[in-house]
């Protein structure tokens, strides 16, 4: 009991971390795309738990709302609608594009590791506790992020929104089969 | 036993058990209320055989569903098929962990000091409820998909499209409340209404309308019940389910109605507050405990749900999408601007 209460946070962290990694492995090993999507959902939920553990409650809630509730629903929607053929992992591994994917994965992993070890992520004291003091006042998580986004990082934030908007319009233009749909009412049948 | 053990383990567990029991009982009797109300609206009698005036009907229904054979279709995706009912029921019940139904109380002097009766009050409660209830849609989609049945699949797809569309205006309607209350904590939202001597439905009447319409759509209730439209899809996403698994879908729908109604009460009608606290000749209303006020307000919303079901025909799918994207989203954005300007003017 004493061990449990002393190492409670560490135990929860390791359980969530194992769940998150297991979910990630599941995404690429399941053969059925719906099962892969479900294990990705598991990863998202575990990561939300990790955010709570670091006192980033706002991020945890947004993780639930945006990733688990929004993006995963759209993934499932597309998987079911398009009826993806079952691709065996072996054939994907042996295709000509495999070396490119390996290089991309290694580079991305190295970049993330570099960011964690050398960049701002690794700096001590840059955690959530520091974030929650704004102009000397200790405020909630949500307020702190609001201050950060709309005071310090307003211009990058606006630029990112414009980039996202452009990407969205681009996706709509690519996705549209013919302009004739607009003619009468623009019906949206499932 | 040591004090921290009682404070952090025993008390929360007692609260959780009591709240779960009450919620499940209320939900069971909501099904009875719905059948009775619909019956009277259609000049019928409704269930009246089991017990006095039919009051034991929900118990009988529950026993029947427990005893029923649990069928799993041969070509169903078994693991997902079993998981889906839990994935819709758990988020629905989880939302009640942050819903404040009464202020801190000492239970008429039974407790040494006043204690909040709700499980917890987190400073992102509103976002938490939204996030948790957006997980609930997976139960419907996966239930529809894993049944391996065309009707179920159509129901699941319809539900996914509907939920994603109506979450957006619902979020914007809630932001209007945030602007007025300046907090995401549900307790603080109620306290803000107490401090302002104004329930937020007066400045936020448009937000209330948008929120409730979206709430009806999110819970797949008439006139937005396309995922289970019986005249075209048999029973939609739960066509293949039987026994307790069907009961889970059924109960989750009513639990979600309760969540939407509770949130509407907290955000727009002052939660547990009594009406007109400063009018002298109405001061006798203060005798009624806060939790009763909360229950009465929630019951009004639940009644409106049932009233909708008794009066409105179902939307067509393209109409549903048009209402969501072409009307509710622009309207909720306009409302946000109006409320924002209003808050700026009032608070200076």
JSON list of C-alpha atoms in Angstrom, two decimals, chain A:
[
{"chain": "A", "resi": 1, "resn": "UNK", "atom": "CA", "xyz": [0.00, 0.00, 0.00]},
{"chain": "A", "resi": 2, "resn": "UNK", "atom": "CA", "xyz": [2.83, 2.40, 0.90]},
{"chain": "A", "resi": 3, "resn": "UNK", "atom": "CA", "xyz": [4.61, 1.52, -2.34]},
{"chain": "A", "resi": 4, "resn": "UNK", "atom": "CA", "xyz": [1.42, 2.13, -4.28]},
{"chain": "A", "resi": 5, "resn": "UNK", "atom": "CA", "xyz": [0.80, 5.57, -2.82]},
{"chain": "A", "resi": 6, "resn": "UNK", "atom": "CA", "xyz": [4.45, 6.62, -3.15]},
{"chain": "A", "resi": 7, "resn": "UNK", "atom": "CA", "xyz": [4.77, 5.65, -6.80]},
{"chain": "A", "resi": 8, "resn": "UNK", "atom": "CA", "xyz": [1.19, 6.24, -7.89]},
{"chain": "A", "resi": 9, "resn": "UNK", "atom": "CA", "xyz": [2.00, 8.77, -10.63]},
{"chain": "A", "resi": 10, "resn": "UNK", "atom": "CA", "xyz": [4.85, 6.65, -11.99]},
{"chain": "A", "resi": 11, "resn": "UNK", "atom": "CA", "xyz": [2.68, 3.53, -12.09]},
{"chain": "A", "resi": 12, "resn": "UNK", "atom": "CA", "xyz": [-0.13, 5.36, -13.92]},
{"chain": "A", "resi": 13, "resn": "UNK", "atom": "CA", "xyz": [2.43, 6.84, -16.32]},
{"chain": "A", "resi": 14, "resn": "UNK", "atom": "CA", "xyz": [3.88, 3.46, -17.23]},
{"chain": "A", "resi": 15, "resn": "UNK", "atom": "CA", "xyz": [0.47, 1.85, -17.67]},
{"chain": "A", "resi": 16, "resn": "UNK", "atom": "CA", "xyz": [-0.66, 4.68, -19.97]},
{"chain": "A", "resi": 17, "resn": "UNK", "atom": "CA", "xyz": [2.64, 4.72, -21.85]},
{"chain": "A", "resi": 18, "resn": "UNK", "atom": "CA", "xyz": [2.49, 0.97, -22.50]},
{"chain": "A", "resi": 19, "resn": "UNK", "atom": "CA", "xyz": [-1.13, 1.32, -23.66]},
{"chain": "A", "resi": 20, "resn": "UNK", "atom": "CA", "xyz": [-0.21, 4.18, -26.00]},
{"chain": "A", "resi": 21, "resn": "UNK", "atom": "CA", "xyz": [2.72, 2.31, -27.56]},
{"chain": "A", "resi": 22, "resn": "UNK", "atom": "CA", "xyz": [0.70, -0.92, -27.81]},
{"chain": "A", "resi": 23, "resn": "UNK", "atom": "CA", "xyz": [-2.03, 1.00, -29.61]},
{"chain": "A", "resi": 24, "resn": "UNK", "atom": "CA", "xyz": [0.55, 2.42, -32.01]},
{"chain": "A", "resi": 25, "resn": "UNK", "atom": "CA", "xyz": [1.91, -1.05, -32.74]},
{"chain": "A", "resi": 26, "resn": "UNK", "atom": "CA", "xyz": [-1.65, -2.29, -33.23]},
{"chain": "A", "resi": 27, "resn": "UNK", "atom": "CA", "xyz": [-2.30, 0.37, -35.87]},
{"chain": "A", "resi": 28, "resn": "UNK", "atom": "CA", "xyz": [0.36, -1.04, -38.17]},
{"chain": "A", "resi": 29, "resn": "UNK", "atom": "CA", "xyz": [-0.07, -4.76, -37.38]},
{"chain": "A", "resi": 30, "resn": "UNK", "atom": "CA", "xyz": [-3.85, -5.28, -37.55]},
{"chain": "A", "resi": 31, "resn": "UNK", "atom": "CA", "xyz": [-4.97, -6.41, -40.99]},
{"chain": "A", "resi": 32, "resn": "UNK", "atom": "CA", "xyz": [-8.47, -5.00, -40.76]},
{"chain": "A", "resi": 33, "resn": "UNK", "atom": "CA", "xyz": [-8.41, -1.19, -41.15]},
{"chain": "A", "resi": 34, "resn": "UNK", "atom": "CA", "xyz": [-11.26, -0.77, -38.65]},
{"chain": "A", "resi": 35, "resn": "UNK", "atom": "CA", "xyz": [-9.25, -2.62, -36.01]},
{"chain": "A", "resi": 36, "resn": "UNK", "atom": "CA", "xyz": [-6.27, -0.38, -36.78]},
{"chain": "A", "resi": 37, "resn": "UNK", "atom": "CA", "xyz": [-8.48, 2.68, -36.36]},
{"chain": "A", "resi": 38, "resn": "UNK", "atom": "CA", "xyz": [-9.71, 1.34, -33.01]},
{"chain": "A", "resi": 39, "resn": "UNK", "atom": "CA", "xyz": [-6.21, 0.82, -31.69]},
{"chain": "A", "resi": 40, "resn": "UNK", "atom": "CA", "xyz": [-5.33, 4.36, -32.82]},
{"chain": "A", "resi": 41, "resn": "UNK", "atom": "CA", "xyz": [-8.29, 5.48, -30.71]},
{"chain": "A", "resi": 42, "resn": "UNK", "atom": "CA", "xyz": [-6.74, 3.60, -27.80]},
{"chain": "A", "resi": 43, "resn": "UNK", "atom": "CA", "xyz": [-3.47, 5.49, -28.34]},
{"chain": "A", "resi": 44, "resn": "UNK", "atom": "CA", "xyz": [-5.32, 8.83, -28.38]},
{"chain": "A", "resi": 45, "resn": "UNK", "atom": "CA", "xyz": [-7.11, 8.03, -25.12]},
{"chain": "A", "resi": 46, "resn": "UNK", "atom": "CA", "xyz": [-3.88, 6.93, -23.44]},
{"chain": "A", "resi": 47, "resn": "UNK", "atom": "CA", "xyz": [-2.13, 10.12, -24.58]},
{"chain": "A", "resi": 48, "resn": "UNK", "atom": "CA", "xyz": [-5.04, 12.15, -23.18]},
{"chain": "A", "resi": 49, "resn": "UNK", "atom": "CA", "xyz": [-4.41, 10.37, -19.88]},
{"chain": "A", "resi": 50, "resn": "UNK", "atom": "CA", "xyz": [-0.72, 11.30, -20.08]},
{"chain": "A", "resi": 51, "resn": "UNK", "atom": "CA", "xyz": [-1.69, 14.96, -20.58]},
{"chain": "A", "resi": 52, "resn": "UNK", "atom": "CA", "xyz": [-3.83, 14.83, -17.43]},
{"chain": "A", "resi": 53, "resn": "UNK", "atom": "CA", "xyz": [-0.87, 13.36, -15.58]},
{"chain": "A", "resi": 54, "resn": "UNK", "atom": "CA", "xyz": [1.24, 16.39, -16.58]},
{"chain": "A", "resi": 55, "resn": "UNK", "atom": "CA", "xyz": [-1.55, 18.78, -15.40]},
{"chain": "A", "resi": 56, "resn": "UNK", "atom": "CA", "xyz": [-2.35, 19.75, -18.98]},
{"chain": "A", "resi": 57, "resn": "UNK", "atom": "CA", "xyz": [-6.10, 19.22, -18.55]},
{"chain": "A", "resi": 58, "resn": "UNK", "atom": "CA", "xyz": [-7.04, 21.52, -21.41]},
{"chain": "A", "resi": 59, "resn": "UNK", "atom": "CA", "xyz": [-4.87, 19.58, -23.85]},
{"chain": "A", "resi": 60, "resn": "UNK", "atom": "CA", "xyz": [-6.37, 16.33, -22.58]},
{"chain": "A", "resi": 61, "resn": "UNK", "atom": "CA", "xyz": [-9.91, 17.56, -23.17]},
{"chain": "A", "resi": 62, "resn": "UNK", "atom": "CA", "xyz": [-9.01, 18.90, -26.61]},
{"chain": "A", "resi": 63, "resn": "UNK", "atom": "CA", "xyz": [-7.29, 15.61, -27.41]},
{"chain": "A", "resi": 64, "resn": "UNK", "atom": "CA", "xyz": [-10.56, 13.82, -26.59]},
{"chain": "A", "resi": 65, "resn": "UNK", "atom": "CA", "xyz": [-12.72, 16.31, -28.44]},
{"chain": "A", "resi": 66, "resn": "UNK", "atom": "CA", "xyz": [-10.67, 16.84, -31.60]},
{"chain": "A", "resi": 67, "resn": "UNK", "atom": "CA", "xyz": [-8.63, 13.68, -32.12]},
{"chain": "A", "resi": 68, "resn": "UNK", "atom": "CA", "xyz": [-10.76, 10.96, -30.54]},
{"chain": "A", "resi": 69, "resn": "UNK", "atom": "CA", "xyz": [-14.16, 12.54, -31.17]},
{"chain": "A", "resi": 70, "resn": "UNK", "atom": "CA", "xyz": [-13.63, 14.31, -34.49]},
{"chain": "A", "resi": 71, "resn": "UNK", "atom": "CA", "xyz": [-10.74, 12.98, -36.50]},
{"chain": "A", "resi": 72, "resn": "UNK", "atom": "CA", "xyz": [-11.22, 9.31, -35.59]},
{"chain": "A", "resi": 73, "resn": "UNK", "atom": "CA", "xyz": [-14.91, 9.48, -36.48]},
{"chain": "A", "resi": 74, "resn": "UNK", "atom": "CA", "xyz": [-13.99, 10.86, -39.89]},
{"chain": "A", "resi": 75, "resn": "UNK", "atom": "CA", "xyz": [-11.33, 8.13, -40.32]},
{"chain": "A", "resi": 76, "resn": "UNK", "atom": "CA", "xyz": [-13.88, 5.42, -39.54]},
{"chain": "A", "resi": 77, "resn": "UNK", "atom": "CA", "xyz": [-16.42, 7.13, -41.79]},
{"chain": "A", "resi": 78, "resn": "UNK", "atom": "CA", "xyz": [-13.99, 7.09, -44.72]},
{"chain": "A", "resi": 79, "resn": "UNK", "atom": "CA", "xyz": [-12.82, 3.51, -44.04]},
{"chain": "A", "resi": 80, "resn": "UNK", "atom": "CA", "xyz": [-16.41, 2.25, -44.01]},
{"chain": "A", "resi": 81, "resn": "UNK", "atom": "CA", "xyz": [-17.52, 4.31, -47.00]},
{"chain": "A", "resi": 82, "resn": "UNK", "atom": "CA", "xyz": [-14.56, 3.56, -49.25]},
{"chain": "A", "resi": 83, "resn": "UNK", "atom": "CA", "xyz": [-14.45, -0.12, -48.26]},
{"chain": "A", "resi": 84, "resn": "UNK", "atom": "CA", "xyz": [-10.67, -0.43, -48.23]},
{"chain": "A", "resi": 85, "resn": "UNK", "atom": "CA", "xyz": [-9.41, -3.78, -49.49]},
{"chain": "A", "resi": 86, "resn": "UNK", "atom": "CA", "xyz": [-7.50, -5.78, -46.90]},
{"chain": "A", "resi": 87, "resn": "UNK", "atom": "CA", "xyz": [-3.85, -5.13, -47.64]},
{"chain": "A", "resi": 88, "resn": "UNK", "atom": "CA", "xyz": [-1.46, -7.61, -46.11]},
{"chain": "A", "resi": 89, "resn": "UNK", "atom": "CA", "xyz": [1.45, -5.94, -44.32]},
{"chain": "A", "resi": 90, "resn": "UNK", "atom": "CA", "xyz": [3.91, -8.25, -46.08]},
{"chain": "A", "resi": 91, "resn": "UNK", "atom": "CA", "xyz": [3.10, -6.89, -49.55]},
{"chain": "A", "resi": 92, "resn": "UNK", "atom": "CA", "xyz": [3.35, -3.34, -48.26]},
{"chain": "A", "resi": 93, "resn": "UNK", "atom": "CA", "xyz": [6.75, -4.05, -46.73]},
{"chain": "A", "resi": 94, "resn": "UNK", "atom": "CA", "xyz": [8.07, -5.58, -49.93]},
{"chain": "A", "resi": 95, "resn": "UNK", "atom": "CA", "xyz": [6.88, -2.86, -52.30]},
{"chain": "A", "resi": 96, "resn": "UNK", "atom": "CA", "xyz": [9.31, -0.57, -54.10]},
{"chain": "A", "resi": 97, "resn": "UNK", "atom": "CA", "xyz": [8.39, 2.39, -51.91]},
{"chain": "A", "resi": 98, "resn": "UNK", "atom": "CA", "xyz": [9.45, 0.60, -48.73]},
{"chain": "A", "resi": 99, "resn": "UNK", "atom": "CA", "xyz": [13.04, 2.02, -48.60]},
{"chain": "A", "resi": 100, "resn": "UNK", "atom": "CA", "xyz": [11.68, 5.56, -48.94]},
{"chain": "A", "resi": 101, "resn": "UNK", "atom": "CA", "xyz": [9.29, 4.93, -46.06]},
{"chain": "A", "resi": 102, "resn": "UNK", "atom": "CA", "xyz": [12.13, 3.56, -43.91]},
{"chain": "A", "resi": 103, "resn": "UNK", "atom": "CA", "xyz": [14.29, 6.63, -44.62]},
{"chain": "A", "resi": 104, "resn": "UNK", "atom": "CA", "xyz": [11.37, 8.95, -43.87]},
{"chain": "A", "resi": 105, "resn": "UNK", "atom": "CA", "xyz": [10.64, 7.15, -40.61]},
{"chain": "A", "resi": 106, "resn": "UNK", "atom": "CA", "xyz": [14.26, 7.24, -39.46]},
{"chain": "A", "resi": 107, "resn": "UNK", "atom": "CA", "xyz": [14.61, 10.95, -40.28]},
{"chain": "A", "resi": 108, "resn": "UNK", "atom": "CA", "xyz": [11.37, 11.81, -38.48]},
{"chain": "A", "resi": 109, "resn": "UNK", "atom": "CA", "xyz": [12.38, 9.76, -35.44]},
{"chain": "A", "resi": 110, "resn": "UNK", "atom": "CA", "xyz": [15.80, 11.44, -35.37]},
{"chain": "A", "resi": 111, "resn": "UNK", "atom": "CA", "xyz": [14.20, 14.89, -35.60]},
{"chain": "A", "resi": 112, "resn": "UNK", "atom": "CA", "xyz": [11.83, 14.16, -32.72]},
{"chain": "A", "resi": 113, "resn": "UNK", "atom": "CA", "xyz": [14.67, 12.72, -30.62]},
{"chain": "A", "resi": 114, "resn": "UNK", "atom": "CA", "xyz": [16.78, 15.81, -31.39]},
{"chain": "A", "resi": 115, "resn": "UNK", "atom": "CA", "xyz": [13.88, 18.06, -30.42]},
{"chain": "A", "resi": 116, "resn": "UNK", "atom": "CA", "xyz": [13.39, 16.28, -27.11]},
{"chain": "A", "resi": 117, "resn": "UNK", "atom": "CA", "xyz": [17.07, 16.06, -26.20]},
{"chain": "A", "resi": 118, "resn": "UNK", "atom": "CA", "xyz": [18.41, 19.40, -27.38]},
{"chain": "A", "resi": 119, "resn": "UNK", "atom": "CA", "xyz": [15.45, 21.66, -28.01]},
{"chain": "A", "resi": 120, "resn": "UNK", "atom": "CA", "xyz": [13.07, 23.53, -25.76]},
{"chain": "A", "resi": 121, "resn": "UNK", "atom": "CA", "xyz": [11.19, 20.35, -24.87]},
{"chain": "A", "resi": 122, "resn": "UNK", "atom": "CA", "xyz": [14.08, 19.07, -22.81]},
{"chain": "A", "resi": 123, "resn": "UNK", "atom": "CA", "xyz": [14.62, 22.25, -20.84]},
{"chain": "A", "resi": 124, "resn": "UNK", "atom": "CA", "xyz": [13.90, 21.94, -17.16]},
{"chain": "A", "resi": 125, "resn": "UNK", "atom": "CA", "xyz": [11.11, 24.05, -15.74]},
{"chain": "A", "resi": 126, "resn": "UNK", "atom": "CA", "xyz": [9.44, 24.58, -19.09]},
{"chain": "A", "resi": 127, "resn": "UNK", "atom": "CA", "xyz": [6.61, 22.26, -18.08]},
{"chain": "A", "resi": 128, "resn": "UNK", "atom": "CA", "xyz": [2.97, 22.83, -17.39]},
{"chain": "A", "resi": 129, "resn": "UNK", "atom": "CA", "xyz": [3.55, 24.35, -13.96]},
{"chain": "A", "resi": 130, "resn": "UNK", "atom": "CA", "xyz": [5.51, 27.23, -15.48]},
{"chain": "A", "resi": 131, "resn": "UNK", "atom": "CA", "xyz": [2.86, 27.68, -18.15]},
{"chain": "A", "resi": 132, "resn": "UNK", "atom": "CA", "xyz": [0.14, 28.25, -15.59]},
{"chain": "A", "resi": 133, "resn": "UNK", "atom": "CA", "xyz": [1.58, 31.53, -14.32]},
{"chain": "A", "resi": 134, "resn": "UNK", "atom": "CA", "xyz": [0.68, 34.41, -16.58]},
{"chain": "A", "resi": 135, "resn": "UNK", "atom": "CA", "xyz": [2.10, 37.83, -15.72]},
{"chain": "A", "resi": 136, "resn": "UNK", "atom": "CA", "xyz": [2.77, 36.64, -12.22]},
{"chain": "A", "resi": 137, "resn": "UNK", "atom": "CA", "xyz": [-0.75, 35.37, -11.60]},
{"chain": "A", "resi": 138, "resn": "UNK", "atom": "CA", "xyz": [-1.33, 31.64, -11.33]},
{"chain": "A", "resi": 139, "resn": "UNK", "atom": "CA", "xyz": [-4.30, 30.85, -13.55]},
{"chain": "A", "resi": 140, "resn": "UNK", "atom": "CA", "xyz": [-5.96, 27.74, -14.90]},
{"chain": "A", "resi": 141, "resn": "UNK", "atom": "CA", "xyz": [-4.64, 25.71, -17.75]},
{"chain": "A", "resi": 142, "resn": "UNK", "atom": "CA", "xyz": [-7.18, 27.01, -20.27]},
{"chain": "A", "resi": 143, "resn": "UNK", "atom": "CA", "xyz": [-6.50, 30.66, -19.45]},
{"chain": "A", "resi": 144, "resn": "UNK", "atom": "CA", "xyz": [-2.75, 30.11, -19.70]},
{"chain": "A", "resi": 145, "resn": "UNK", "atom": "CA", "xyz": [-3.04, 28.61, -23.18]},
{"chain": "A", "resi": 146, "resn": "UNK", "atom": "CA", "xyz": [-5.41, 31.39, -24.22]},
{"chain": "A", "resi": 147, "resn": "UNK", "atom": "CA", "xyz": [-2.92, 34.04, -23.08]},
{"chain": "A", "resi": 148, "resn": "UNK", "atom": "CA", "xyz": [-0.08, 32.26, -24.85]},
{"chain": "A", "resi": 149, "resn": "UNK", "atom": "CA", "xyz": [-1.93, 31.82, -28.15]},
{"chain": "A", "resi": 150, "resn": "UNK", "atom": "CA", "xyz": [-3.60, 35.22, -28.37]},
{"chain": "A", "resi": 151, "resn": "UNK", "atom": "CA", "xyz": [-0.87, 37.41, -26.84]},
{"chain": "A", "resi": 152, "resn": "UNK", "atom": "CA", "xyz": [2.58, 35.93, -27.42]},
{"chain": "A", "resi": 153, "resn": "UNK", "atom": "CA", "xyz": [2.00, 33.79, -30.47]},
{"chain": "A", "resi": 154, "resn": "UNK", "atom": "CA", "xyz": [-0.84, 35.66, -32.19]},
{"chain": "A", "resi": 155, "resn": "UNK", "atom": "CA", "xyz": [0.86, 36.01, -35.60]},
{"chain": "A", "resi": 156, "resn": "UNK", "atom": "CA", "xyz": [2.05, 32.37, -35.90]},
{"chain": "A", "resi": 157, "resn": "UNK", "atom": "CA", "xyz": [-1.39, 31.27, -34.72]},
{"chain": "A", "resi": 158, "resn": "UNK", "atom": "CA", "xyz": [-3.14, 33.29, -37.42]},
{"chain": "A", "resi": 159, "resn": "UNK", "atom": "CA", "xyz": [-0.70, 32.06, -40.07]},
{"chain": "A", "resi": 160, "resn": "UNK", "atom": "CA", "xyz": [-1.38, 28.46, -39.08]},
{"chain": "A", "resi": 161, "resn": "UNK", "atom": "CA", "xyz": [-5.13, 29.04, -39.33]},
{"chain": "A", "resi": 162, "resn": "UNK", "atom": "CA", "xyz": [-4.73, 30.48, -42.84]},
{"chain": "A", "resi": 163, "resn": "UNK", "atom": "CA", "xyz": [-2.59, 27.50, -43.87]},
{"chain": "A", "resi": 164, "resn": "UNK", "atom": "CA", "xyz": [-5.24, 25.13, -42.51]},
{"chain": "A", "resi": 165, "resn": "UNK", "atom": "CA", "xyz": [-7.97, 27.01, -44.36]},
{"chain": "A", "resi": 166, "resn": "UNK", "atom": "CA", "xyz": [-6.02, 26.78, -47.61]},
{"chain": "A", "resi": 167, "resn": "UNK", "atom": "CA", "xyz": [-5.49, 23.04, -47.07]},
{"chain": "A", "resi": 168, "resn": "UNK", "atom": "CA", "xyz": [-9.20, 22.60, -46.42]},
{"chain": "A", "resi": 169, "resn": "UNK", "atom": "CA", "xyz": [-10.21, 24.46, -49.58]},
{"chain": "A", "resi": 170, "resn": "UNK", "atom": "CA", "xyz": [-7.66, 22.42, -51.51]},
{"chain": "A", "resi": 171, "resn": "UNK", "atom": "CA", "xyz": [-9.10, 19.18, -50.18]},
{"chain": "A", "resi": 172, "resn": "UNK", "atom": "CA", "xyz": [-12.61, 20.28, -51.16]},
{"chain": "A", "resi": 173, "resn": "UNK", "atom": "CA", "xyz": [-11.47, 21.13, -54.70]},
{"chain": "A", "resi": 174, "resn": "UNK", "atom": "CA", "xyz": [-9.66, 17.78, -55.06]},
{"chain": "A", "resi": 175, "resn": "UNK", "atom": "CA", "xyz": [-12.61, 15.90, -53.63]},
{"chain": "A", "resi": 176, "resn": "UNK", "atom": "CA", "xyz": [-15.18, 17.42, -55.95]},
{"chain": "A", "resi": 177, "resn": "UNK", "atom": "CA", "xyz": [-15.87, 15.13, -58.91]},
{"chain": "A", "resi": 178, "resn": "UNK", "atom": "CA", "xyz": [-17.78, 17.56, -61.16]},
{"chain": "A", "resi": 179, "resn": "UNK", "atom": "CA", "xyz": [-19.15, 21.05, -60.90]},
{"chain": "A", "resi": 180, "resn": "UNK", "atom": "CA", "xyz": [-22.63, 19.89, -61.92]},
{"chain": "A", "resi": 181, "resn": "UNK", "atom": "CA", "xyz": [-23.44, 18.91, -58.33]},
{"chain": "A", "resi": 182, "resn": "UNK", "atom": "CA", "xyz": [-23.84, 22.54, -57.36]},
{"chain": "A", "resi": 183, "resn": "UNK", "atom": "CA", "xyz": [-26.68, 23.02, -59.85]},
{"chain": "A", "resi": 184, "resn": "UNK", "atom": "CA", "xyz": [-29.74, 22.06, -57.84]},
{"chain": "A", "resi": 185, "resn": "UNK", "atom": "CA", "xyz": [-29.54, 22.34, -54.11]},
{"chain": "A", "resi": 186, "resn": "UNK", "atom": "CA", "xyz": [-26.26, 20.44, -53.84]},
{"chain": "A", "resi": 187, "resn": "UNK", "atom": "CA", "xyz": [-27.65, 17.28, -52.26]},
{"chain": "A", "resi": 188, "resn": "UNK", "atom": "CA", "xyz": [-25.46, 15.49, -49.76]},
{"chain": "A", "resi": 189, "resn": "UNK", "atom": "CA", "xyz": [-26.50, 11.87, -49.69]},
{"chain": "A", "resi": 190, "resn": "UNK", "atom": "CA", "xyz": [-24.42, 9.48, -47.56]}
]
